[in-house]
Every structure is written in C-alpha cells, then in structure tokens.
Short mmCIF file of C-alpha atoms in Angstrom, two decimals:
data_model
loop_
_atom_site.label_atom_id
_atom_site.label_comp_id
_atom_site.label_asym_id
_atom_site.label_seq_id
_atom_site.Cartn_x
_atom_site.Cartn_y
_atom_site.Cartn_z
CA MET A 1 101.88 8.31 -59.11
CA LEU A 2 101.12 4.73 -60.11
CA LEU A 3 97.68 5.52 -61.56
CA ARG A 4 99.20 8.24 -63.75
CA ALA A 5 101.82 5.77 -65.02
CA VAL A 6 99.16 3.18 -65.86
CA LEU A 7 97.08 5.74 -67.74
CA GLN A 8 100.19 6.89 -69.58
CA ALA A 9 100.73 3.28 -70.64
CA ALA A 10 97.15 3.25 -71.97
CA GLN A 11 97.82 6.42 -73.91
CA ASP A 12 101.08 5.01 -75.30
CA ARG A 13 99.07 2.03 -76.59
CA SER A 14 96.48 4.38 -78.18
CA LEU A 15 93.79 3.14 -75.79
CA ILE A 16 93.30 6.71 -74.56
CA GLY A 17 93.38 9.66 -76.95
CA GLY A 18 95.97 12.40 -76.91
CA VAL A 19 94.43 14.30 -74.02
CA ASP A 20 95.88 15.83 -70.87
CA LEU A 21 95.85 12.92 -68.43
CA ASP A 22 95.80 15.05 -65.29
CA ALA A 23 92.67 16.82 -66.56
CA GLN A 24 91.10 13.46 -67.39
CA VAL A 25 91.75 12.17 -63.86
CA VAL A 26 89.99 15.24 -62.45
CA HIS A 27 87.11 14.75 -64.87
CA SER A 28 86.79 11.05 -64.04
CA ALA A 29 86.80 11.82 -60.32
CA GLY A 30 83.60 13.79 -60.91
CA PHE A 31 81.73 10.47 -61.08
CA GLU A 32 82.61 9.72 -57.45
CA ALA A 33 79.93 12.02 -56.07
CA PHE A 34 77.22 9.75 -57.50
CA LEU A 35 78.52 6.59 -55.81
CA GLU A 36 77.36 5.67 -52.32
CA PRO A 37 79.71 3.68 -50.03
CA GLY A 38 80.12 0.00 -50.82
CA CYS A 39 78.21 0.07 -54.10
CA ASP A 40 78.67 -2.15 -57.15
CA VAL A 41 79.66 -0.17 -60.29
CA LEU A 42 80.17 -1.03 -63.96
CA ASP A 43 82.23 1.09 -66.37
CA LEU A 44 80.53 0.75 -69.77
CA GLY A 45 83.09 0.57 -72.58
CA SER A 46 86.04 1.05 -70.24
CA GLY A 47 88.68 1.25 -72.99
CA GLY A 48 91.93 2.45 -71.46
CA GLY A 49 90.38 2.76 -67.99
CA LEU A 50 88.68 6.15 -67.89
CA PRO A 51 86.82 6.59 -65.63
CA GLY A 52 86.91 3.04 -64.24
CA LEU A 53 90.51 2.84 -63.06
CA VAL A 54 90.33 6.33 -61.56
CA LEU A 55 87.23 5.33 -59.57
CA ALA A 56 88.77 2.01 -58.54
CA VAL A 57 91.76 3.83 -57.02
CA GLY A 58 89.87 6.80 -55.62
CA ARG A 59 87.08 4.75 -54.04
CA PRO A 60 88.57 1.66 -52.38
CA ASP A 61 85.15 0.91 -50.83
CA ILE A 62 83.42 0.04 -54.13
CA GLN A 63 83.29 -3.06 -56.32
CA MET A 64 84.08 -2.26 -59.96
CA THR A 65 83.54 -4.10 -63.25
CA LEU A 66 85.36 -2.80 -66.33
CA LEU A 67 83.43 -3.90 -69.42
CA ASP A 68 84.78 -3.72 -72.96
CA ALA A 69 84.08 -5.50 -76.25
CA ALA A 70 87.70 -5.49 -77.48
CA ARG A 71 89.97 -8.27 -76.24
CA ARG A 72 93.06 -6.08 -76.62
CA ARG A 73 91.63 -3.44 -74.30
CA VAL A 74 90.52 -6.03 -71.75
CA ARG A 75 94.01 -7.54 -71.69
CA PHE A 76 95.38 -4.09 -70.90
CA LEU A 77 92.78 -3.57 -68.18
CA GLU A 78 93.70 -6.91 -66.61
CA TRP A 79 97.34 -5.80 -66.55
CA ALA A 80 96.36 -2.41 -65.09
CA ILE A 81 94.29 -4.03 -62.34
CA ASP A 82 97.30 -6.15 -61.38
CA GLN A 83 99.65 -3.15 -61.42
CA LEU A 84 97.33 -1.12 -59.20
CA GLY A 85 96.79 -3.99 -56.76
CA VAL A 86 92.99 -3.79 -56.88
CA GLY A 87 92.23 -7.30 -58.14
CA ASP A 88 90.29 -8.20 -55.00
CA ARG A 89 87.46 -5.83 -55.95
CA VAL A 90 87.91 -4.96 -59.64
CA ASP A 91 87.25 -7.23 -62.63
CA ALA A 92 87.72 -6.74 -66.38
CA VAL A 93 85.07 -8.43 -68.53
CA TRP A 94 85.36 -9.07 -72.26
CA SER A 95 81.85 -8.79 -73.71
CA ARG A 96 79.55 -6.73 -75.85
CA ALA A 97 77.24 -4.71 -73.63
CA GLU A 98 74.15 -6.28 -75.19
CA SER A 99 75.41 -9.76 -74.29
CA ALA A 100 76.48 -8.73 -70.79
CA GLY A 101 72.91 -7.63 -70.09
CA ASN A 102 71.82 -11.27 -70.29
CA LYS A 103 74.72 -12.83 -68.38
CA PRO A 104 73.87 -14.47 -65.02
CA GLY A 105 75.41 -12.37 -62.29
CA MET A 106 75.41 -9.21 -64.43
CA ARG A 107 71.80 -8.60 -65.42
CA GLU A 108 70.15 -6.08 -63.05
CA ARG A 109 73.13 -6.30 -60.69
CA TYR A 110 74.71 -2.85 -60.56
CA ALA A 111 73.85 0.13 -58.41
CA HIS A 112 75.53 2.37 -61.00
CA VAL A 113 76.75 2.19 -64.58
CA VAL A 114 79.19 4.95 -65.56
CA SER A 115 80.03 6.00 -69.09
CA ARG A 116 82.51 8.49 -70.49
CA SER A 117 82.26 8.06 -74.26
CA PHE A 118 80.47 4.79 -74.98
CA GLY A 119 78.16 6.05 -77.71
CA PRO A 120 75.17 8.29 -78.53
CA PRO A 121 72.61 8.84 -75.77
CA ALA A 122 70.06 6.29 -77.04
CA VAL A 123 72.70 3.57 -77.41
CA THR A 124 74.27 4.24 -74.02
CA ALA A 125 70.92 4.36 -72.23
CA GLU A 126 69.67 1.13 -73.83
CA CYS A 127 72.86 -0.88 -73.33
CA ALA A 128 73.16 0.16 -69.69
CA ARG A 129 69.55 -0.53 -68.69
CA PRO A 130 69.66 -4.36 -68.38
CA LEU A 131 72.73 -4.05 -66.15
CA LEU A 132 71.07 -1.74 -63.61
CA ALA A 133 69.27 -2.83 -60.48
CA ASP A 134 65.90 -1.25 -59.71
CA GLY A 135 66.66 2.27 -58.48
CA GLY A 136 70.22 2.16 -59.82
CA SER A 137 71.51 4.89 -62.07
CA LEU A 138 73.40 5.43 -65.30
CA VAL A 139 75.81 8.37 -65.02
CA VAL A 140 77.13 9.83 -68.30
CA SER A 141 79.56 12.69 -68.79
CA GLU A 142 78.24 15.09 -71.41
CA PRO A 143 80.59 15.96 -74.29
CA PRO A 144 82.01 19.51 -74.31
CA GLY A 145 79.94 21.79 -76.48
CA SER A 146 76.68 19.87 -76.24
CA ALA A 147 73.74 21.93 -75.04
CA GLY A 148 73.36 19.66 -72.03
CA SER A 149 76.94 20.36 -70.98
CA GLU A 150 76.35 24.12 -70.98
CA ASP A 151 72.88 24.54 -69.52
CA PRO A 152 70.95 21.81 -67.69
CA THR A 153 67.65 23.49 -68.63
CA ARG A 154 68.45 23.11 -72.35
CA ASP A 155 68.89 19.49 -73.36
CA ALA A 156 68.67 19.89 -77.14
CA ASP A 157 71.65 19.13 -79.34
CA PRO A 158 71.74 22.04 -81.84
CA ARG A 159 73.77 20.02 -84.34
CA ALA A 160 71.13 17.32 -84.60
CA GLY A 161 68.09 19.44 -83.83
CA GLN A 162 66.99 16.81 -81.34
CA VAL A 163 66.69 16.39 -77.61
CA ARG A 164 69.62 14.35 -76.30
CA TRP A 165 67.77 12.69 -73.42
CA PRO A 166 64.01 12.80 -74.20
CA ASP A 167 61.64 11.89 -71.36
CA THR A 168 59.43 9.71 -73.57
CA GLY A 169 62.34 7.73 -75.00
CA LEU A 170 63.87 7.22 -71.58
CA ALA A 171 60.53 6.09 -70.11
CA ALA A 172 60.25 3.40 -72.81
CA LEU A 173 63.60 2.02 -71.61
CA GLY A 174 62.52 2.09 -67.96
CA TYR A 175 64.16 5.31 -66.76
CA ARG A 176 62.92 8.36 -64.94
CA PRO A 177 63.57 11.77 -66.59
CA ALA A 178 67.23 12.78 -66.81
CA SER A 179 68.91 14.95 -64.19
CA HIS A 180 71.88 17.21 -64.99
CA VAL A 181 74.59 17.76 -62.37
CA ARG A 182 77.83 19.73 -62.68
CA ARG A 183 80.90 18.16 -61.04
CA SER A 184 84.60 19.00 -61.38
CA GLY A 185 83.75 21.62 -63.99
CA SER A 186 81.92 19.12 -66.23
CA MET A 187 78.25 18.32 -66.78
CA PHE A 188 76.98 14.84 -65.96
CA VAL A 189 73.60 13.28 -66.76
CA GLU A 190 72.06 10.81 -64.31
CA LEU A 191 69.31 8.40 -65.36
CA VAL A 192 67.59 6.41 -62.61
CA ALA A 193 66.14 2.98 -63.39
CA ALA A 194 62.47 2.73 -62.47
CA GLY A 195 61.40 -0.81 -61.68
CA ALA A 196 62.56 -4.02 -63.34
CA CYS A 197 64.27 -3.89 -66.71
CA PRO A 198 61.81 -4.33 -69.62
CA ALA A 199 61.86 -7.98 -70.67
CA ARG A 200 62.56 -7.07 -74.32
CA LEU A 201 65.98 -5.71 -73.37
CA PRO A 202 68.69 -6.22 -74.30
CA ARG A 203 68.11 -6.44 -78.01
CA ARG A 204 70.57 -8.48 -80.05
CA GLU A 205 74.09 -7.19 -80.66
CA GLY A 206 74.28 -4.13 -82.87
CA MET A 207 70.56 -3.30 -82.79
CA PRO A 208 70.77 -0.36 -80.35
CA ALA A 209 73.09 1.45 -82.77
CA LYS A 210 71.35 0.28 -85.95
CA ARG A 211 67.85 1.17 -84.76
CA PRO A 212 68.16 3.62 -81.83
CA ALA A 213 65.37 3.63 -79.28
CA PHE A 214 65.06 7.43 -79.63
#
C-alpha cells in the first residue's frame, strides 16, 4: 500500500514516532466522520502526515492543507504529496500557526482544522481559531489516559487538576462548548467556531504557549 510506504518513510526519518503504523492509520481515519463532502480542511502541525495524509487518501473529495512550522517536515510532506498523486487538492505550507492565522487566503477559510498532537488544549484551540470559518470546527484526538479520552462526561485532567476544555476559556476564544465523540476506538473533541474570529487573534508567535488562554 503506497500510503503505508510513505508513512514508513516518515517513521524512518523520525517524523513519526515508533508507533504501529497500521493502528495509526485506523486512528487517523476516525477524523473522517467529522468531514462533510467537499470541505476544506487544515491539518495543524502535520509533522509526518498524521492524520493529514491519511485523510487526503481516504477522502478524495476534500481539499487539504498540511501546515507545519519546520521546513524539514514540510519538504517531506511535499515529497509525500507527489508520491501519493494528490497534488491537485493537497498543499503543504511552511508557517507557524500564529502567522498562518493572518495570511490572506488562510484566515477564517477552513471548514475544519484537525489536530493529532499539536500541543496542550489551550494552545491548540487558540492557534486553530483564526483559521476556522464561522461554524467550522476544530477536531482534536484526545491522548490515551486523559479523562476526556475515557469518559466524555468527565473532562478534567487528573494530572493537572484542571479541566482540559473549559467552557469559559473556549467562549473567550469564540467557541461553543466542547463535544466528545468516540470514533475508531478513540475519543475526539470537537469545538465549533461561533461567529467571526475575535479580532485580537492570533497573538504573536509563541504567546499561546507562553501565556495560555486557559
């Protein structure tokens, strides 16, 4: 399978960790259920192409942008796009997420932003928000072992003693309350953008991580 070979190449280059690739393909395919036909999707911090390349192959009807801040990873993604023959509807973009949120043609463009392991909840939610169109959604796969991944009615992270996706913090970024959905044996969180993106976002590079919104 060509996709499997491309992902193996990513793993060989240490762009994907030492995980079972077949299991990761199944996990990445869980994002598909959130994507309506013909939508425009951005993979936030695409890295070695999970879940972006899996979605690009599995959903030939969608337009996909693979965003990453590391030039080395973007060069690999450009090669992978060529190998998979999806260059007519998939782009790799070299940019920090904060900067991408202000780029013409990217700000408030996407119906969905997907994220596998971009960063902590507050950072992921803030960096994704300027990229989402009104009514679009951020879909994040919850890490194994987090309270949200085990029980959608319990969203607290016991290690931090904090709520992972607090309603008040999300509202300040222009989201509705989080929804938890289980797909392919994994828990996903969906955050829907409510209205236009707040004008103060994005903050300058590094600020979402240095001073989290919640």
